[in-house]
GROMACS .gro file of C-alpha atoms in nm:
model
  411
    1MET     CA    1  -1.201  -0.751   2.120
    2LEU     CA    2  -1.182  -1.108   2.230
    3LEU     CA    3  -1.444  -1.048   2.500
    4TYR     CA    4  -1.705  -0.958   2.234
    5LYS     CA    5  -1.623  -1.259   2.030
    6PHE     CA    6  -1.667  -1.474   2.336
    7LEU     CA    7  -1.993  -1.324   2.438
    8ASP     CA    8  -2.116  -1.364   2.085
    9ARG     CA    9  -2.055  -1.743   2.112
   10PHE     CA   10  -2.167  -1.767   2.471
   11VAL     CA   11  -2.501  -1.569   2.491
   12ARG     CA   12  -2.747  -1.790   2.299
   13GLU     CA   13  -3.055  -1.722   2.502
   14GLY     CA   14  -3.179  -1.377   2.597
   15ARG     CA   15  -3.036  -1.036   2.490
   16LEU     CA   16  -2.728  -0.864   2.648
   17ILE     CA   17  -2.619  -0.515   2.543
   18LEU     CA   18  -2.268  -0.401   2.673
   19VAL     CA   19  -2.199  -0.029   2.647
   20ASP     CA   20  -1.818   0.013   2.624
   21PRO     CA   21  -1.619   0.300   2.784
   22GLU     CA   22  -1.665   0.501   2.457
   23GLY     CA   23  -2.042   0.476   2.476
   24LYS     CA   24  -2.066   0.220   2.181
   25GLU     CA   25  -2.328  -0.055   2.223
   26HIS     CA   26  -2.257  -0.427   2.145
   27ALA     CA   27  -2.553  -0.655   2.136
   28PHE     CA   28  -2.540  -1.041   2.194
   29GLY     CA   29  -2.803  -1.313   2.209
   30ASP     CA   30  -3.131  -1.404   2.032
   31ASP     CA   31  -3.349  -1.118   2.133
   32THR     CA   32  -3.569  -1.331   2.342
   33GLY     CA   33  -3.667  -1.233   2.693
   34GLU     CA   34  -3.579  -0.917   2.882
   35THR     CA   35  -3.287  -0.714   2.763
   36VAL     CA   36  -3.003  -0.672   3.008
   37ARG     CA   37  -2.804  -0.351   2.951
   38ILE     CA   38  -2.457  -0.319   3.133
   39ARG     CA   39  -2.207  -0.046   3.110
   40VAL     CA   40  -1.824  -0.088   3.158
   41ASP     CA   41  -1.618   0.211   3.270
   42ASP     CA   42  -1.268   0.128   3.135
   43ARG     CA   43  -1.071  -0.099   2.888
   44ALA     CA   44  -0.885  -0.271   3.171
   45THR     CA   45  -1.211  -0.413   3.317
   46LEU     CA   46  -1.305  -0.536   2.972
   47ARG     CA   47  -0.968  -0.724   2.951
   48ARG     CA   48  -1.023  -0.867   3.301
   49LEU     CA   49  -1.371  -0.984   3.216
   50PHE     CA   50  -1.232  -1.192   2.930
   51ALA     CA   51  -0.928  -1.323   3.114
   52THR     CA   52  -1.084  -1.418   3.450
   53PRO     CA   53  -1.467  -1.378   3.420
   54LYS     CA   54  -1.567  -1.565   3.731
   55MET     CA   55  -1.349  -1.336   3.943
   56ALA     CA   56  -1.362  -1.006   3.743
   57LEU     CA   57  -1.747  -0.982   3.701
   58GLY     CA   58  -1.815  -0.976   4.080
   59GLU     CA   59  -1.516  -0.736   4.145
   60ALA     CA   60  -1.612  -0.505   3.863
   61TYR     CA   61  -1.975  -0.477   4.007
   62MET     CA   62  -1.853  -0.429   4.366
   63ASP     CA   63  -1.627  -0.145   4.263
   64GLY     CA   64  -1.878   0.023   4.041
   65ARG     CA   65  -1.671  -0.025   3.729
   66LEU     CA   66  -1.957  -0.230   3.580
   67THR     CA   67  -2.316  -0.122   3.626
   68VAL     CA   68  -2.651  -0.268   3.525
   69ASP     CA   69  -2.924  -0.049   3.393
   70GLY     CA   70  -3.208  -0.049   3.646
   71GLY     CA   71  -2.974  -0.101   3.940
   72ASP     CA   72  -3.041  -0.462   3.993
   73VAL     CA   73  -2.762  -0.724   3.915
   74PHE     CA   74  -2.988  -1.030   3.927
   75PRO     CA   75  -3.110  -1.009   3.556
   76LEU     CA   76  -2.752  -1.008   3.452
   77ILE     CA   77  -2.639  -1.302   3.661
   78ASP     CA   78  -2.960  -1.483   3.565
   79LEU     CA   79  -2.889  -1.443   3.191
   80LEU     CA   80  -2.531  -1.557   3.220
   81THR     CA   81  -2.607  -1.864   3.429
   82ARG     CA   82  -2.893  -1.972   3.210
   83ASN     CA   83  -2.648  -1.962   2.917
   84LEU     CA   84  -2.383  -2.140   3.104
   85GLY     CA   85  -2.528  -2.506   3.097
   86VAL     CA   86  -2.383  -2.657   2.777
   87GLN     CA   87  -2.165  -2.361   2.747
   88GLU     CA   88  -1.949  -2.445   3.055
   89GLU     CA   89  -1.643  -2.535   2.851
   90ALA     CA   90  -1.645  -2.189   2.679
   91LEU     CA   91  -1.605  -2.031   3.027
   92ASN     CA   92  -1.394  -2.309   3.197
   93SER     CA   93  -1.148  -2.492   2.998
   94ASN     CA   94  -1.029  -2.837   3.090
   95PHE     CA   95  -0.708  -2.689   3.219
   96HIS     CA   96  -0.885  -2.447   3.458
   97ARG     CA   97  -1.122  -2.728   3.572
   98ILE     CA   98  -0.847  -2.976   3.646
   99THR     CA   99  -0.645  -2.706   3.808
  100GLY     CA  100  -0.942  -2.605   4.032
  101LEU     CA  101  -0.990  -2.974   4.142
  102ILE     CA  102  -0.625  -3.002   4.234
  103LEU     CA  103  -0.602  -2.672   4.413
  104ARG     CA  104  -0.924  -2.721   4.611
  105ARG     CA  105  -0.750  -2.946   4.871
  106LEU     CA  106  -0.536  -2.644   4.956
  107HIS     CA  107  -0.825  -2.399   4.939
  108GLN     CA  108  -1.028  -2.614   5.161
  109PHE     CA  109  -0.759  -2.710   5.417
  110ASN     CA  110  -0.939  -2.602   5.734
  111PRO     CA  111  -0.746  -2.698   6.056
  112LEU     CA  112  -0.877  -2.558   6.384
  113GLY     CA  113  -0.726  -2.212   6.372
  114ARG     CA  114  -0.783  -2.145   6.009
  115ALA     CA  115  -1.136  -2.274   6.040
  116GLN     CA  116  -1.219  -2.011   6.312
  117ARG     CA  117  -1.071  -1.740   6.097
  118ASN     CA  118  -1.279  -1.838   5.798
  119VAL     CA  119  -1.593  -1.852   5.990
  120ALA     CA  120  -1.526  -1.505   6.154
  121HIS     CA  121  -1.486  -1.368   5.796
  122HIS     CA  122  -1.856  -1.415   5.731
  123TYR     CA  123  -2.045  -1.472   6.057
  124ASP     CA  124  -1.880  -1.223   6.283
  125LEU     CA  125  -2.008  -0.940   6.089
  126SER     CA  126  -2.246  -0.670   6.242
  127ASP     CA  127  -2.563  -0.801   6.415
  128THR     CA  128  -2.764  -0.535   6.227
  129LEU     CA  129  -2.683  -0.684   5.896
  130TYR     CA  130  -2.831  -1.029   5.965
  131ASP     CA  131  -3.135  -0.876   6.150
  132LEU     CA  132  -3.222  -0.683   5.839
  133PHE     CA  133  -3.258  -0.962   5.595
  134LEU     CA  134  -3.300  -1.287   5.785
  135ASP     CA  135  -3.618  -1.407   5.946
  136ALA     CA  136  -3.690  -1.332   6.309
  137ASP     CA  137  -3.521  -1.648   6.432
  138ARG     CA  138  -3.210  -1.572   6.228
  139GLN     CA  139  -3.220  -1.904   6.033
  140TYR     CA  140  -2.924  -1.864   5.784
  141SER     CA  141  -2.983  -2.167   5.585
  142CYS     CA  142  -3.230  -2.316   5.332
  143ALA     CA  143  -3.594  -2.273   5.437
  144TYR     CA  144  -3.857  -2.528   5.356
  145PHE     CA  145  -4.157  -2.442   5.151
  146PRO     CA  146  -4.418  -2.729   5.181
  147GLU     CA  147  -4.672  -2.509   5.009
  148PRO     CA  148  -4.645  -2.192   4.792
  149GLY     CA  149  -4.689  -1.844   4.934
  150LEU     CA  150  -4.526  -1.891   5.277
  151SER     CA  151  -4.333  -1.600   5.419
  152ILE     CA  152  -3.975  -1.655   5.508
  153ASP     CA  153  -4.056  -1.675   5.873
  154GLU     CA  154  -4.311  -1.947   5.809
  155ALA     CA  155  -4.075  -2.140   5.578
  156GLN     CA  156  -3.803  -2.131   5.830
  157GLN     CA  157  -4.030  -2.256   6.100
  158ALA     CA  158  -4.134  -2.544   5.854
  159LYS     CA  159  -3.764  -2.617   5.801
  160LYS     CA  160  -3.707  -2.662   6.181
  161ARG     CA  161  -4.019  -2.873   6.199
  162HIS     CA  162  -3.896  -3.091   5.898
  163ILE     CA  163  -3.568  -3.153   6.048
  164ALA     CA  164  -3.694  -3.224   6.407
  165ALA     CA  165  -3.935  -3.482   6.275
  166LYS     CA  166  -3.635  -3.664   6.085
  167LEU     CA  167  -3.450  -3.666   6.424
  168ARG     CA  168  -3.741  -3.855   6.587
  169LEU     CA  169  -3.655  -3.697   6.916
  170GLU     CA  170  -3.760  -3.868   7.241
  171PRO     CA  171  -3.779  -3.748   7.601
  172GLY     CA  172  -3.457  -3.742   7.795
  173GLN     CA  173  -3.243  -3.732   7.488
  174LYS     CA  174  -2.913  -3.534   7.449
  175VAL     CA  175  -2.873  -3.355   7.115
  176LEU     CA  176  -2.570  -3.189   6.957
  177ASP     CA  177  -2.595  -2.921   6.703
  178ILE     CA  178  -2.273  -2.879   6.500
  179GLY     CA  179  -2.255  -2.530   6.368
  180CYS     CA  180  -2.548  -2.399   6.582
  181GLY     CA  181  -2.566  -2.047   6.445
  182TRP     CA  182  -2.754  -1.818   6.653
  183GLY     CA  183  -2.929  -2.094   6.847
  184GLY     CA  184  -3.270  -2.105   6.673
  185LEU     CA  185  -3.273  -2.486   6.583
  186GLY     CA  186  -3.125  -2.583   6.915
  187LEU     CA  187  -3.391  -2.379   7.106
  188TYR     CA  188  -3.667  -2.530   6.877
  189ILE     CA  189  -3.545  -2.886   6.958
  190ALA     CA  190  -3.533  -2.814   7.327
  191HIS     CA  191  -3.897  -2.710   7.314
  192GLN     CA  192  -3.998  -3.039   7.188
  193ASP     CA  193  -3.981  -3.186   7.527
  194PRO     CA  194  -3.873  -3.030   7.870
  195THR     CA  195  -3.642  -3.324   7.927
  196ILE     CA  196  -3.431  -3.285   7.610
  197GLU     CA  197  -3.088  -3.140   7.655
  198VAL     CA  198  -2.909  -2.951   7.382
  199VAL     CA  199  -2.543  -2.861   7.322
  200GLY     CA  200  -2.453  -2.639   7.036
  201VAL     CA  201  -2.111  -2.553   6.903
  202THR     CA  202  -2.002  -2.263   6.685
  203LEU     CA  203  -1.681  -2.092   6.585
  204SER     CA  204  -1.847  -1.751   6.567
  205LYS     CA  205  -1.802  -1.533   6.865
  206GLU     CA  206  -2.101  -1.323   6.770
  207GLN     CA  207  -2.324  -1.623   6.729
  208HIS     CA  208  -2.206  -1.781   7.053
  209ALA     CA  209  -2.305  -1.471   7.250
  210VAL     CA  210  -2.637  -1.425   7.092
  211ALA     CA  211  -2.734  -1.799   7.131
  212ASN     CA  212  -2.650  -1.817   7.496
  213ARG     CA  213  -2.836  -1.488   7.565
  214ARG     CA  214  -3.141  -1.638   7.377
  215ALA     CA  215  -3.130  -1.953   7.591
  216ARG     CA  216  -3.122  -1.740   7.918
  217GLU     CA  217  -3.418  -1.524   7.795
  218ALA     CA  218  -3.609  -1.848   7.696
  219GLY     CA  219  -3.543  -1.993   8.054
  220VAL     CA  220  -3.378  -2.300   7.925
  221ALA     CA  221  -3.013  -2.227   7.994
  222ASP     CA  222  -3.009  -2.515   8.258
  223ARG     CA  223  -3.040  -2.767   7.968
  224VAL     CA  224  -2.938  -2.569   7.643
  225ARG     CA  225  -2.596  -2.434   7.622
  226PHE     CA  226  -2.384  -2.319   7.328
  227GLU     CA  227  -2.008  -2.346   7.324
  228LEU     CA  228  -1.740  -2.154   7.137
  229MET     CA  229  -1.556  -2.439   7.007
  230ASP     CA  230  -1.468  -2.668   6.712
  231TYR     CA  231  -1.670  -2.983   6.697
  232ARG     CA  232  -1.342  -3.179   6.670
  233ALA     CA  233  -1.249  -3.059   7.021
  234LEU     CA  234  -1.549  -3.238   7.180
  235GLU     CA  235  -1.423  -3.509   7.412
  236ASP     CA  236  -1.576  -3.751   7.650
  237ALA     CA  237  -1.926  -3.684   7.540
  238SER     CA  238  -2.186  -3.899   7.374
  239PHE     CA  239  -2.527  -3.782   7.212
  240ASP     CA  240  -2.847  -3.951   7.116
  241ARG     CA  241  -2.897  -3.719   6.815
  242ILE     CA  242  -2.658  -3.499   6.628
  243VAL     CA  243  -2.780  -3.239   6.368
  244SER     CA  244  -2.567  -3.013   6.151
  245VAL     CA  245  -2.739  -2.748   5.930
  246GLY     CA  246  -2.534  -2.523   5.686
  247MET     CA  247  -2.206  -2.603   5.849
  248PHE     CA  248  -2.077  -2.882   5.628
  249GLU     CA  249  -2.007  -2.644   5.349
  250HIS     CA  250  -1.718  -2.508   5.563
  251VAL     CA  251  -1.567  -2.841   5.645
  252GLY     CA  252  -1.367  -2.892   5.312
  253VAL     CA  253  -1.312  -3.216   5.124
  254PRO     CA  254  -0.991  -3.299   5.303
  255HIS     CA  255  -1.164  -3.316   5.644
  256TYR     CA  256  -1.488  -3.512   5.540
  257GLN     CA  257  -1.354  -3.830   5.679
  258GLU     CA  258  -1.259  -3.656   6.008
  259PHE     CA  259  -1.608  -3.516   6.028
  260PHE     CA  260  -1.797  -3.839   5.984
  261ASP     CA  261  -1.548  -4.037   6.218
  262LYS     CA  262  -1.604  -3.773   6.482
  263VAL     CA  263  -1.983  -3.800   6.447
  264ARG     CA  264  -1.963  -4.171   6.480
  265ALA     CA  265  -1.752  -4.146   6.796
  266LEU     CA  266  -1.999  -3.901   6.945
  267LEU     CA  267  -2.321  -4.093   6.865
  268THR     CA  268  -2.467  -4.336   7.118
  269GLU     CA  269  -2.510  -4.690   6.984
  270ASP     CA  270  -2.869  -4.629   6.883
  271GLY     CA  271  -2.810  -4.269   6.790
  272VAL     CA  272  -2.924  -4.090   6.474
  273ALA     CA  273  -2.760  -3.794   6.302
  274LEU     CA  274  -2.894  -3.566   6.022
  275LEU     CA  275  -2.678  -3.355   5.798
  276HIS     CA  276  -2.825  -3.054   5.597
  277THR     CA  277  -2.587  -2.912   5.333
  278ILE     CA  278  -2.584  -2.738   5.003
  279GLY     CA  279  -2.460  -2.969   4.730
  280ARG     CA  280  -2.410  -2.984   4.358
  281VAL     CA  281  -2.568  -3.233   4.113
  282ASP     CA  282  -2.285  -3.222   3.842
  283GLY     CA  283  -2.022  -3.414   4.032
  284PRO     CA  284  -1.713  -3.286   4.222
  285GLY     CA  285  -1.607  -2.940   4.135
  286SER     CA  286  -1.445  -2.634   4.289
  287THR     CA  287  -1.581  -2.324   4.454
  288ASN     CA  288  -1.627  -2.011   4.245
  289PRO     CA  289  -1.309  -1.799   4.312
  290TRP     CA  290  -1.505  -1.482   4.387
  291ILE     CA  291  -1.717  -1.649   4.643
  292ARG     CA  292  -1.404  -1.820   4.798
  293LYS     CA  293  -1.228  -1.486   4.822
  294TYR     CA  294  -1.502  -1.236   4.941
  295ILE     CA  295  -1.773  -1.451   5.103
  296PHE     CA  296  -1.674  -1.798   5.223
  297PRO     CA  297  -1.310  -1.859   5.238
  298GLY     CA  298  -1.236  -2.238   5.273
  299GLY     CA  299  -1.596  -2.330   5.167
  300TYR     CA  300  -1.719  -2.581   4.921
  301CYS     CA  301  -2.054  -2.730   4.831
  302PRO     CA  302  -2.010  -3.111   4.768
  303ALA     CA  303  -2.140  -3.359   4.513
  304LEU     CA  304  -2.339  -3.640   4.689
  305SER     CA  305  -2.078  -3.889   4.576
  306GLU     CA  306  -1.819  -3.699   4.778
  307VAL     CA  307  -2.038  -3.716   5.094
  308MET     CA  308  -2.132  -4.083   5.070
  309SER     CA  309  -1.790  -4.240   5.055
  310PRO     CA  310  -1.671  -4.109   5.393
  311ILE     CA  311  -2.008  -4.196   5.543
  312GLU     CA  312  -1.949  -4.555   5.439
  313ARG     CA  313  -1.600  -4.565   5.543
  314ALA     CA  314  -1.712  -4.434   5.890
  315ARG     CA  315  -1.934  -4.755   5.899
  316LEU     CA  316  -2.255  -4.549   5.932
  317TRP     CA  317  -2.585  -4.651   5.796
  318THR     CA  318  -2.744  -4.413   5.547
  319THR     CA  319  -3.109  -4.431   5.649
  320ASP     CA  320  -3.265  -4.153   5.431
  321VAL     CA  321  -3.168  -3.901   5.170
  322GLU     CA  322  -3.379  -3.614   5.058
  323ILE     CA  323  -3.290  -3.358   4.785
  324LEU     CA  324  -3.450  -3.008   4.826
  325ARG     CA  325  -3.423  -2.841   4.495
  326LEU     CA  326  -3.583  -2.491   4.448
  327HIS     CA  327  -3.632  -2.434   4.837
  328TYR     CA  328  -3.304  -2.244   4.876
  329ALA     CA  329  -3.373  -2.039   4.550
  330GLU     CA  330  -3.691  -1.919   4.706
  331THR     CA  331  -3.512  -1.856   5.041
  332LEU     CA  332  -3.248  -1.642   4.873
  333LEU     CA  333  -3.507  -1.446   4.684
  334ALA     CA  334  -3.675  -1.359   5.011
  335TRP     CA  335  -3.348  -1.260   5.164
  336ARG     CA  336  -3.243  -1.054   4.856
  337GLU     CA  337  -3.565  -0.866   4.853
  338ARG     CA  338  -3.534  -0.786   5.223
  339PHE     CA  339  -3.169  -0.685   5.187
  340LYS     CA  340  -3.264  -0.450   4.892
  341THR     CA  341  -3.535  -0.291   5.112
  342HIS     CA  342  -3.285  -0.220   5.388
  343TRP     CA  343  -2.988  -0.114   5.154
  344ASP     CA  344  -2.955   0.230   5.297
  345ARG     CA  345  -2.935   0.093   5.642
  346VAL     CA  346  -2.670  -0.157   5.556
  347ALA     CA  347  -2.474   0.121   5.377
  348GLU     CA  348  -2.475   0.311   5.702
  349VAL     CA  349  -2.314   0.024   5.885
  350TYR     CA  350  -2.065  -0.066   5.608
  351ASP     CA  351  -2.062   0.127   5.272
  352GLU     CA  352  -2.200   0.106   4.915
  353ARG     CA  353  -1.922  -0.135   4.802
  354PHE     CA  354  -2.023  -0.384   5.073
  355CYS     CA  355  -2.385  -0.353   4.969
  356ARG     CA  356  -2.299  -0.428   4.597
  357MET     CA  357  -2.082  -0.716   4.712
  358TRP     CA  358  -2.360  -0.860   4.929
  359GLU     CA  359  -2.622  -0.808   4.656
  360PHE     CA  360  -2.398  -0.988   4.407
  361TYR     CA  361  -2.351  -1.273   4.650
  362LEU     CA  362  -2.726  -1.316   4.718
  363ALA     CA  363  -2.824  -1.282   4.356
  364GLY     CA  364  -2.542  -1.528   4.233
  365SER     CA  365  -2.646  -1.785   4.502
  366GLU     CA  366  -3.004  -1.766   4.398
  367CYS     CA  367  -2.913  -1.825   4.038
  368ALA     CA  368  -2.692  -2.124   4.134
  369PHE     CA  369  -3.005  -2.297   4.259
  370ARG     CA  370  -3.222  -2.189   3.969
  371ASN     CA  371  -2.982  -2.247   3.682
  372SER     CA  372  -2.661  -2.419   3.795
  373GLY     CA  373  -2.738  -2.742   3.962
  374HIS     CA  374  -2.714  -2.654   4.329
  375VAL     CA  375  -2.944  -2.834   4.570
  376VAL     CA  376  -2.970  -2.915   4.939
  377PHE     CA  377  -2.901  -3.259   5.070
  378GLN     CA  378  -3.061  -3.385   5.392
  379ILE     CA  379  -2.885  -3.702   5.472
  380GLN     CA  380  -3.002  -3.908   5.778
  381PHE     CA  381  -2.760  -4.171   5.917
  382ALA     CA  382  -2.713  -4.404   6.214
  383LYS     CA  383  -2.479  -4.650   6.362
  384ARG     CA  384  -2.735  -4.936   6.371
  385VAL     CA  385  -2.957  -5.058   6.097
  386ASP     CA  386  -3.262  -5.082   6.336
  387ALA     CA  387  -3.216  -4.745   6.495
  388LEU     CA  388  -3.520  -4.610   6.310
  389PRO     CA  389  -3.856  -4.746   6.186
  390ILE     CA  390  -3.820  -4.906   5.841
  391THR     CA  391  -4.074  -4.676   5.660
  392ARG     CA  392  -4.071  -4.298   5.643
  393ASP     CA  393  -4.416  -4.269   5.802
  394TYR     CA  394  -4.288  -4.155   6.137
  395MET     CA  395  -4.140  -3.846   5.979
  396ILE     CA  396  -4.463  -3.740   5.818
  397ASP     CA  397  -4.665  -3.818   6.124
  398ARG     CA  398  -4.436  -3.618   6.347
  399GLU     CA  399  -4.419  -3.335   6.121
  400ARG     CA  400  -4.803  -3.299   6.094
  401GLU     CA  401  -4.843  -3.350   6.467
  402GLU     CA  402  -4.602  -3.074   6.535
  403GLN     CA  403  -4.764  -2.846   6.286
  404SER     CA  404  -5.102  -2.899   6.444
  405ARG     CA  405  -4.949  -2.831   6.789
  406GLU     CA  406  -4.793  -2.514   6.671
  407ALA     CA  407  -5.115  -2.402   6.523
  408ASP     CA  408  -5.305  -2.462   6.844
  409VAL     CA  409  -5.053  -2.269   7.040
  410ALA     CA  410  -5.061  -1.972   6.791
  411ALA     CA  411  -5.443  -1.976   6.815
   0.00000   0.00000   0.00000
C-alpha cells in the first residue's frame, strides 16, 4: 500500500512496526532506539492515515482503531515528530502548506461571539479534569524551571515570580490580566503589595466563577476582581501594567493588530506590558488540523515575525524578549504523568475516548516542544523608551528578592 511506501521513506530514525488488520507486521526505520509497535484495526483507517495523516492519526487513536503496544501513545508521536524535521515535505506538500496559510485567516477569525464559543470548548470543561493534572494554583501555561528537579507546583510558582519581576510592579499600580484563567497570576500580583489593584478578564464562565471565589477567600476581593468579558470590550480604563499569559494563542493572526492597538490604548503613558505566548521558530504556519478541531478551535501559535510587526505598527517599544525553549516540554511531561495517574477518574467524568483524546493532545504538545520547533516567547513592551531601566538587572534582583521572601514565609 501507498502508506507503507510512505513510511518506508519517512521513518529514517528509530523503528516502527505496524501490524495490519490481517495480523501481518510491516517494519520501518533503522533499528535504532526503542521499537514502537502499533496495530491498525481496518483498511479504511490505513487509507485515511495515508491521505490525511495529521488528522487521521489522532482520530484513529481516539476511536481505538489504532492502538500502541504498551498503552502509551507518546513513543509513537515522539518517533514521528523526530523524523519529521527535514522530512516535512514528505508529509506536507507545498500545496497543502500554501492552502493552510491561506485558510488560516478563516480558521482564526475570532470576533467576540465566536471567541467566547472557542474558549468555552476547552476551558469550560469539568473542574475535576483540571484539578487532576494541573498544579494546586491551576496554572494552565508554561511553567519555569530555573533549576532541574523542581515539582510542577514549584515551577509554576517560579513562572509567576519570573513574570512579576519583569512587570516591575510598584505600590498603588493598577494591573490588567488579559486571559486571567482561574485567577492565580492576578492573585500573586496582588500579594506583591497591598495597594496594587488587579482586574482580570476571561471568556470562560467556569474560570470567572472560580477566580472570583478565590479572590473572596483570599480576602482581596475589594482590590482584585475578575470580569467575564472580552478584553476588546474594556472602555474608559487605563492600567499601569498589562500582562497576558497563554491567551494570545487564541487571538488569531487577523486580530493581532487589534490586540496591540487595544493594549496601547489601555496602557498609561509610562505603562509596561508583558506577553507570554507559545510560538514557533520556523516562520509563519498553520495550526495542526486535529488540534484545531478537537482541542483549540480558532487557535494558532505565531512566529516571532508575526508578533513584532503589529507591535511596531502600534508604536510600542519592545523592551525585552526572552525565549523559553524546553520549559513547556517539561511542563507537559508533568501534566501528562499526572493525567495518566488519574486516568480512571477522568474516564468516570467523561469516557475512555475523551481520555485517549486528552492523552494524544498532551503527548503531541510535548513533542512539539521537544522535536518540532515550538517555544514560548515572553515579550515586554512599553509606550515610552524610558519606562524601564536600561539594563536587565532589575528583573534578576526582583526575582531573587521575591524568592528569598517566599522562602522566609514558607519557613
